[in-house]
Short mmCIF file of C-alpha atoms in Angstrom, two decimals:
data_model
loop_
_atom_site.label_atom_id
_atom_site.label_comp_id
_atom_site.label_asym_id
_atom_site.label_seq_id
_atom_site.Cartn_x
_atom_site.Cartn_y
_atom_site.Cartn_z
CA MET A 1 28.45 6.60 7.19
CA SER A 2 31.26 8.60 6.29
CA GLY A 3 33.11 9.04 2.67
CA ASP A 4 31.45 11.14 -0.05
CA LEU A 5 27.65 10.86 0.74
CA ALA A 6 26.76 12.74 -2.87
CA GLY A 7 28.72 10.02 -4.41
CA VAL A 8 26.62 7.35 -2.65
CA MET A 9 23.21 8.78 -3.12
CA GLU A 10 24.44 9.37 -6.82
CA HIS A 11 25.57 5.68 -7.41
CA ALA A 12 22.97 3.88 -5.11
CA GLY A 13 20.63 5.52 -6.27
CA THR A 14 20.89 5.00 -10.16
CA THR A 15 21.41 1.96 -9.59
CA TYR A 16 18.93 1.51 -6.97
CA GLN A 17 16.65 2.64 -9.69
CA ASP A 18 17.35 0.39 -12.80
CA ASN A 19 17.66 -2.96 -10.83
CA LYS A 20 15.01 -3.87 -8.67
CA ASN A 21 16.59 -6.61 -7.04
CA ALA A 22 19.49 -5.16 -5.98
CA ALA A 23 19.18 -5.19 -2.00
CA TRP A 24 22.69 -3.29 -1.10
CA GLU A 25 21.79 -0.31 -3.49
CA PHE A 26 18.57 0.37 -1.20
CA ASP A 27 21.08 -0.19 1.98
CA ALA A 28 23.59 1.81 1.10
CA LEU A 29 21.06 4.91 -0.43
CA PHE A 30 19.04 4.34 2.56
CA GLN A 31 21.64 4.96 4.86
CA ALA A 32 23.26 7.45 3.12
CA GLN A 33 19.92 9.97 2.89
CA VAL A 34 19.53 9.07 6.88
CA SER A 35 23.49 10.35 7.62
CA ASP A 36 22.27 13.35 5.20
CA GLY A 37 19.98 14.25 6.78
CA ARG A 38 17.55 13.82 3.84
CA TRP A 39 14.29 12.37 5.36
CA SER A 40 11.77 13.03 2.64
CA GLU A 41 14.10 11.53 0.32
CA ALA A 42 14.83 8.73 2.37
CA LEU A 43 10.88 8.41 3.07
CA GLU A 44 10.94 7.33 -0.78
CA THR A 45 13.46 5.04 -0.89
CA LEU A 46 12.21 3.18 1.93
CA ASP A 47 8.61 3.01 0.13
CA LEU A 48 10.20 1.72 -2.03
CA GLY A 49 12.51 -0.52 -0.48
CA LEU A 50 8.87 -2.11 1.37
CA LYS A 51 8.07 -2.44 -2.27
CA ARG A 52 10.70 -4.65 -3.45
CA LYS A 53 10.69 -6.29 -0.28
CA HIS A 54 14.40 -5.04 0.88
CA VAL A 55 13.40 -4.78 4.17
CA ASP A 56 10.64 -5.97 6.37
CA ARG A 57 7.02 -4.30 7.26
CA ASP A 58 7.71 -4.42 10.77
CA VAL A 59 11.35 -2.65 10.35
CA GLY A 60 9.57 -0.41 7.52
CA GLN A 61 7.54 1.15 9.74
CA ARG A 62 9.78 1.63 12.82
CA ARG A 63 11.58 3.29 10.16
CA ARG A 64 9.34 5.21 8.79
CA ALA A 65 8.43 6.96 12.10
CA VAL A 66 11.40 7.69 12.65
CA LEU A 67 11.91 9.41 9.63
CA GLU A 68 8.93 11.31 10.34
CA THR A 69 9.39 12.55 13.40
CA ALA A 70 12.54 13.62 12.25
CA GLU A 71 10.53 15.58 9.66
CA ALA A 72 8.77 16.57 12.09
CA ALA A 73 11.51 18.79 13.91
CA ARG A 74 12.50 20.08 10.55
CA LEU A 75 9.29 21.38 9.90
CA VAL A 76 9.20 22.88 13.42
CA GLY A 77 12.45 24.46 12.93
CA THR A 78 10.99 26.38 9.40
CA GLY A 79 7.91 27.50 11.46
CA ASP A 80 5.76 25.33 9.21
CA LEU A 81 3.83 24.13 12.43
CA PRO A 82 0.51 22.66 10.48
CA ALA A 83 3.18 20.37 8.52
CA ALA A 84 4.83 19.59 11.54
CA ALA A 85 1.57 19.04 13.03
CA ASP A 86 0.70 16.60 10.94
CA MET A 87 4.20 14.53 9.97
CA ALA A 88 4.38 14.22 13.45
CA ASP A 89 0.93 12.52 13.74
CA ARG A 90 1.74 10.34 10.91
CA ALA A 91 4.44 8.89 13.01
CA ALA A 92 2.59 8.09 15.69
CA GLN A 93 0.06 6.49 13.64
CA ALA A 94 3.15 4.59 11.80
CA ALA A 95 4.22 3.58 14.96
CA PRO A 96 2.11 3.64 18.33
CA GLU A 97 4.53 2.06 20.62
CA PHE A 98 7.25 4.68 19.04
CA THR A 99 7.49 7.33 21.73
CA PRO A 100 10.43 9.81 20.36
#
């Protein structure tokens, strides 16, 4: 995804919060957050997308594992090793077959 990620996140985020049936906003918001490395925000969006059935459960679990692995790597970079280990454990539980 290229272009104005902040603008996409603002517009799609507002629209998605207001319209629970707006699947395209889920896709736009999630992709923008991932493209911008906003792992925690993308996890929140994924949770909402799963709740609203805008993403298949199995796909959602795999995406969760990927996002939690990315967040664990970010936490290692900040020196927060206990939080990184916790996040890596969550990723392993979300998709045990996923090996980063």
